[in-house]
Short mmCIF file of C-alpha atoms in Angstrom, two decimals:
data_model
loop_
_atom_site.label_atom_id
_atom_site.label_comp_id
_atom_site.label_asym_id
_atom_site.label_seq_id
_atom_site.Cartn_x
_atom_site.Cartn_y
_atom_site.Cartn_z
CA UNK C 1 -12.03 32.67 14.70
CA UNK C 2 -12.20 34.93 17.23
CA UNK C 3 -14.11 38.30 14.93
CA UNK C 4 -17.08 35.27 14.50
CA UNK C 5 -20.26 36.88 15.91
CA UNK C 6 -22.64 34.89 14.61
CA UNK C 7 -25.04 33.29 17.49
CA UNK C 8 -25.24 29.54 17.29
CA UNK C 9 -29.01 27.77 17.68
CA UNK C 10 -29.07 25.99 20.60
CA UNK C 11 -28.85 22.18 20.05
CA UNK C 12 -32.49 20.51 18.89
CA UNK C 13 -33.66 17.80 21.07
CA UNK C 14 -31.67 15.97 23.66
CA UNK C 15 -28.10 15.20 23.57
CA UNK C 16 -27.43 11.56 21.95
CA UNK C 17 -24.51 9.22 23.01
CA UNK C 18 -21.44 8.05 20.36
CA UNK C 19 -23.11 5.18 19.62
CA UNK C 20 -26.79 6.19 19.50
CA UNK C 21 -25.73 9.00 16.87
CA UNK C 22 -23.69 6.21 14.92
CA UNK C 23 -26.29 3.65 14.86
CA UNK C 24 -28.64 6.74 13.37
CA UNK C 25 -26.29 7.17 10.46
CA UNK C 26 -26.39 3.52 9.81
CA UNK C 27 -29.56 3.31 9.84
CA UNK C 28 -29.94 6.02 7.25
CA UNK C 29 -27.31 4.33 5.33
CA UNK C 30 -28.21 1.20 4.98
CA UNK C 31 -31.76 2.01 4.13
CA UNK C 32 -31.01 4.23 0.97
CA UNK C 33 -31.05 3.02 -1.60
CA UNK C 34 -27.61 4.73 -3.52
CA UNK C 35 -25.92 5.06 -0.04
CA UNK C 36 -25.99 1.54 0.64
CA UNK C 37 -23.88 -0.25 -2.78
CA UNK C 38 -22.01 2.88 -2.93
CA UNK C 39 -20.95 2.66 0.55
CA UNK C 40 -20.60 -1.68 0.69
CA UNK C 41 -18.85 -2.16 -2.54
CA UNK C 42 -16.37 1.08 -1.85
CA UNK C 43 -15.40 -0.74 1.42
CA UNK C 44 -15.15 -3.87 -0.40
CA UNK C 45 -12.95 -2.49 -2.85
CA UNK C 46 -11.00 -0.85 -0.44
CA UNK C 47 -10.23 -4.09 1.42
CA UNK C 48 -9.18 -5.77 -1.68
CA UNK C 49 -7.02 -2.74 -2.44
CA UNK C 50 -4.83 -2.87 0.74
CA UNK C 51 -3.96 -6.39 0.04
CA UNK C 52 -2.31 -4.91 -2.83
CA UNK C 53 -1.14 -1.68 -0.27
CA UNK C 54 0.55 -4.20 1.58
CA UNK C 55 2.72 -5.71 -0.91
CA UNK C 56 2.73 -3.52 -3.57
CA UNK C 57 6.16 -2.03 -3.14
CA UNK C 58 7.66 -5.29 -1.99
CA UNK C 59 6.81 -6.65 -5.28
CA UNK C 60 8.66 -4.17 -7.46
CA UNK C 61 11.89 -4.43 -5.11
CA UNK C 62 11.79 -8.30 -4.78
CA UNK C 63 10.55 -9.14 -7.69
CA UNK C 64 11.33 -6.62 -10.77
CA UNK C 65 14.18 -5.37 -9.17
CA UNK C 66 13.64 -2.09 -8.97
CA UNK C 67 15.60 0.83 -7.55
CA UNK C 68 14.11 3.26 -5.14
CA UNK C 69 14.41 5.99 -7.58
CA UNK C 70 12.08 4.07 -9.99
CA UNK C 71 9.87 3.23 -7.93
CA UNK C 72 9.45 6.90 -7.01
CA UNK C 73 8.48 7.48 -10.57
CA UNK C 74 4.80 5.75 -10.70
CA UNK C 75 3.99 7.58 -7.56
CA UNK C 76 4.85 11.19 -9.49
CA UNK C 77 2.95 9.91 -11.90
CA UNK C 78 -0.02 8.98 -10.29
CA UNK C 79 -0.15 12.77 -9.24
CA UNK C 80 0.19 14.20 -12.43
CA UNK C 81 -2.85 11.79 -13.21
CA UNK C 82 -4.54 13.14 -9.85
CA UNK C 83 -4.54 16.48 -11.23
CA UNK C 84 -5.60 15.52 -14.44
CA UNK C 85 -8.61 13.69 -12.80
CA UNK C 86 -9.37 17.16 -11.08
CA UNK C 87 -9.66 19.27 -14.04
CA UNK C 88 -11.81 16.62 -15.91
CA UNK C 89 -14.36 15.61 -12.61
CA UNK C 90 -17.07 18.61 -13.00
CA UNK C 91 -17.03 18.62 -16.93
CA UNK C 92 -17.94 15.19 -17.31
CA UNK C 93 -20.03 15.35 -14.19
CA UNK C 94 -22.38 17.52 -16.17
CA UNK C 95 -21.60 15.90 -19.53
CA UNK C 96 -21.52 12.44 -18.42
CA UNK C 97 -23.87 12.10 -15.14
CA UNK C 98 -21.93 12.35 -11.69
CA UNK C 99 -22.86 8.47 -11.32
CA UNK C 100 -21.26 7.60 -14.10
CA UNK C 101 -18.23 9.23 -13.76
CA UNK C 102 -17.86 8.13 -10.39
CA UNK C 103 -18.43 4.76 -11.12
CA UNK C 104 -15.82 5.63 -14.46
CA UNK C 105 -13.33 7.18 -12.07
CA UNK C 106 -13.73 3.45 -9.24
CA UNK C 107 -12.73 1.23 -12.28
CA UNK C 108 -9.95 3.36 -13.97
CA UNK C 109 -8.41 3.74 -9.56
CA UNK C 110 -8.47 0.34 -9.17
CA UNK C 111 -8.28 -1.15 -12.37
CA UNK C 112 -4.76 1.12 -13.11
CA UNK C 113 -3.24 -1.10 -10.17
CA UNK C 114 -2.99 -4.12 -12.57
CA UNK C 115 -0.53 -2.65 -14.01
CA UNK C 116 1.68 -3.88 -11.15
CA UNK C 117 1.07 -7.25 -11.69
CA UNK C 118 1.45 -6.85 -15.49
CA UNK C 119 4.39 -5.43 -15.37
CA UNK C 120 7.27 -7.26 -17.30
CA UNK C 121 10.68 -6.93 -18.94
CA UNK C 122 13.62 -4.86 -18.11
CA UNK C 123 13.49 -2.15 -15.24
CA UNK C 124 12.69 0.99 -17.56
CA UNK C 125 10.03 -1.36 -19.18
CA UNK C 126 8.07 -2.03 -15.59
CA UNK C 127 8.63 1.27 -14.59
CA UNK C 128 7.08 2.79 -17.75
CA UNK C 129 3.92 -0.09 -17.56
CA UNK C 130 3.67 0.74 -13.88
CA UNK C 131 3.83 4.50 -14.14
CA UNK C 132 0.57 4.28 -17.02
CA UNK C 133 -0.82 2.12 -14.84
CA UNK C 134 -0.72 4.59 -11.90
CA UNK C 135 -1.37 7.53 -14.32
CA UNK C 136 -4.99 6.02 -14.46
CA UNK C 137 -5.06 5.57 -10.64
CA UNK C 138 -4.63 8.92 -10.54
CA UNK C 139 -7.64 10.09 -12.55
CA UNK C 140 -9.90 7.85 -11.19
CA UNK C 141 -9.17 8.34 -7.44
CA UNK C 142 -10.44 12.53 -8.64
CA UNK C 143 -12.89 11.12 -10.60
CA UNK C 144 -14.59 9.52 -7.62
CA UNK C 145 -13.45 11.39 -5.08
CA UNK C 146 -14.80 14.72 -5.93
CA UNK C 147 -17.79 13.33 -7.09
CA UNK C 148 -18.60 11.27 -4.48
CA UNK C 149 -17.89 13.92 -2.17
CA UNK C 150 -20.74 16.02 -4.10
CA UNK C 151 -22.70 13.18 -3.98
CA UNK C 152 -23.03 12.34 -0.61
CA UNK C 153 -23.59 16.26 0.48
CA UNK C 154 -26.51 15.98 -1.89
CA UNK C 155 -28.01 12.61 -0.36
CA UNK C 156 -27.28 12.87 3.45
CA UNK C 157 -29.80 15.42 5.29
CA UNK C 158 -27.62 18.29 7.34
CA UNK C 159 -28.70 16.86 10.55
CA UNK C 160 -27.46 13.84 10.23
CA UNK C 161 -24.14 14.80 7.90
CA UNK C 162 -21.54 13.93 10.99
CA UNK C 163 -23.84 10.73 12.02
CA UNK C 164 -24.05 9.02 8.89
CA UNK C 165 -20.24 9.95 7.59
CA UNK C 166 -19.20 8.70 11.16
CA UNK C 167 -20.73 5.42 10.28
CA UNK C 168 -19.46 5.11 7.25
CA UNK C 169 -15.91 5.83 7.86
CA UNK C 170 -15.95 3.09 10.48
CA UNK C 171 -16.78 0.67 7.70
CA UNK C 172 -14.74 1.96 5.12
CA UNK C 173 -11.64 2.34 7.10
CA UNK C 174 -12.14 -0.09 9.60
CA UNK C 175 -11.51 -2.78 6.63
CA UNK C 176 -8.33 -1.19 5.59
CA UNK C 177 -5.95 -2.79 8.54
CA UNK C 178 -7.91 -6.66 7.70
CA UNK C 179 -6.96 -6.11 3.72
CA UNK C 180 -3.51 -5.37 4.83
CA UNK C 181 -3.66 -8.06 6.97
CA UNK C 182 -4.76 -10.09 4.49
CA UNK C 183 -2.19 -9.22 2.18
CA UNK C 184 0.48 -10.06 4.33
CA UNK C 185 -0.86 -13.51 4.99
CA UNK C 186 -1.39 -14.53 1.05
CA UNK C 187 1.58 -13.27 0.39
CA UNK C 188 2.99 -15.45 2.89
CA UNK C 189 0.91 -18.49 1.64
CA UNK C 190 0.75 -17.80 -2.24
CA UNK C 191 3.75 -15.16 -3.09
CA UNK C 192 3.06 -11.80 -3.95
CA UNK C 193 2.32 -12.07 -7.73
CA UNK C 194 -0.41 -14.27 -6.54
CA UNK C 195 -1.50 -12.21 -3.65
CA UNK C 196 -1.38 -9.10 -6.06
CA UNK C 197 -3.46 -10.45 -8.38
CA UNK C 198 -5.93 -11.56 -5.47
CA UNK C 199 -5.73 -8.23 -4.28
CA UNK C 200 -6.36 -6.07 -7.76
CA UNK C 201 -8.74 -8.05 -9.17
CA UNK C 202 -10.94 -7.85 -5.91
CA UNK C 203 -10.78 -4.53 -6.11
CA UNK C 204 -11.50 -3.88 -9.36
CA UNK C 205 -14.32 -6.85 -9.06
CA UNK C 206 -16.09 -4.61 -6.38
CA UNK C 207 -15.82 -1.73 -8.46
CA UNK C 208 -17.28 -3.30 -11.93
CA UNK C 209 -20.16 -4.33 -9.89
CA UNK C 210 -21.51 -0.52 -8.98
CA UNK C 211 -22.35 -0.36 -13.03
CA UNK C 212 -24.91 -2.53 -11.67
CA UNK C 213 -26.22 -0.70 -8.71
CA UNK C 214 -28.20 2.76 -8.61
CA UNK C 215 -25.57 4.60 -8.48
CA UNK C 216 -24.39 4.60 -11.70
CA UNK C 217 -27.51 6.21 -12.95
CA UNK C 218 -27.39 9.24 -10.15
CA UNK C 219 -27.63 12.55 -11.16
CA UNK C 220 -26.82 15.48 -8.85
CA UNK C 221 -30.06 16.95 -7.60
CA UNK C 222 -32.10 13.66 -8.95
CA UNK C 223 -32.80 12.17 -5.92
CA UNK C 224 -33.88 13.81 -2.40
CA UNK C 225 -31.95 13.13 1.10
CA UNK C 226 -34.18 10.68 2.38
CA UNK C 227 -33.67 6.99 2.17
CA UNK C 228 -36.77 5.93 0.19
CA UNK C 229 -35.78 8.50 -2.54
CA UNK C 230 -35.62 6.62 -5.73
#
């Protein structure tokens, strides 16, 4: 850090406040027209997803009985899957479309979680349903993560990169603590195989419904940083 010589520009234009530079990113967000499904039906599936956080491991000790050492397993698993997912993300960016693959990548994360739900039989038997299960969470989460990743440095301008993923992480993460919430009260009201199968179904609910959106059809370098791009 300290061999850096390079001179930084000076600043453009007056200095804004938090909020003023958050409410700019939202305003980009929200009026583009990939940025704003993508960004609304990832939060909503991330909501629906921590109901399942919540209560996921509570199920498999409560309810299937199983050991700590099993439920380690899935979680291995799920990064064997993860590195899978890595290898595969570019090639089928380029074969497939990086919209599709994302939107590939959102169902196979959160659809892999029903396998929690699913799971049945004697304690190898839900261990080995779970652990294919998160096998498939493992792909996907790559699958979308380093695609979205591309995608987003692609659609947000430079200027207002920090701005808009400010924004955007205050939606996306700010619903994280109310699906966990959440989770704890259905559980509490329904039991957990019912508040698991609230909480997986949402998630994977929010994701089917990106096939639907714009997003599904992006292509890296189709569309422009600028919120009427199309």
């Amino acid at each position: 850090m300290t061999g850096i010589r390079a001179q930084e520009p000076p600043p453009a234009g007056s200095p804004q406040s938090l909020w003023q530079g958050i409410s700019e990113g939202v305003r980009f967000t929200f009026s583009h027209p990939i940025l704003r499904p993508f960004y609304l039906l990832v939060s909503t599936m991330n909501f629906f997803n921590f109901i399942y956080s919540a209560l996921g491991v509570l199920y498999m000790v409560r309810v299937l009985h199983l050991p700590p050492v099993l439920i380690g397993i899935p979680a291995v698993l799920a990064g064997l899957g993860a590195i899978i997912g890595s290898l595969a993300a570019a090639p089928l960016a380029r074969r497939a479309g990086s919209g599709r693959t994302m939107v590939a990548g959102e169902v196979m994360f959160t659809g892999g979680f029903l396998a929690v739900p699913l799971a049945f039989g004697p304690r190898l038997t839900a261990t080995a349903i779970i652990g294919a299960g998160f096998v498939i969470v493992g792909i996907g989460l790559m699958l979308l993560d380093a695609n979205a990743t591309t995608m987003l440095q692609a659609l947000i301008p430079g200027h207002l990169m920090g701005r808009a993923t400010a924004a955007n992480d205050q939606l996306n993460w700010g619903v994280r603590p109310l699906g966990a919430l959440a989770g704890g009260l259905l559980g509490q009201w329904l039991g957990l195989h019912a508040a698991l199968w609230i909480g997986t179904l949402g998630a994977l609910g929010a994701a089917l419904c990106l096939v639907a959106t714009r997003v599904r059809r992006y292509r890296f370098g189709d569309s422009p940083g600028s919120p009427g791009s199309t």
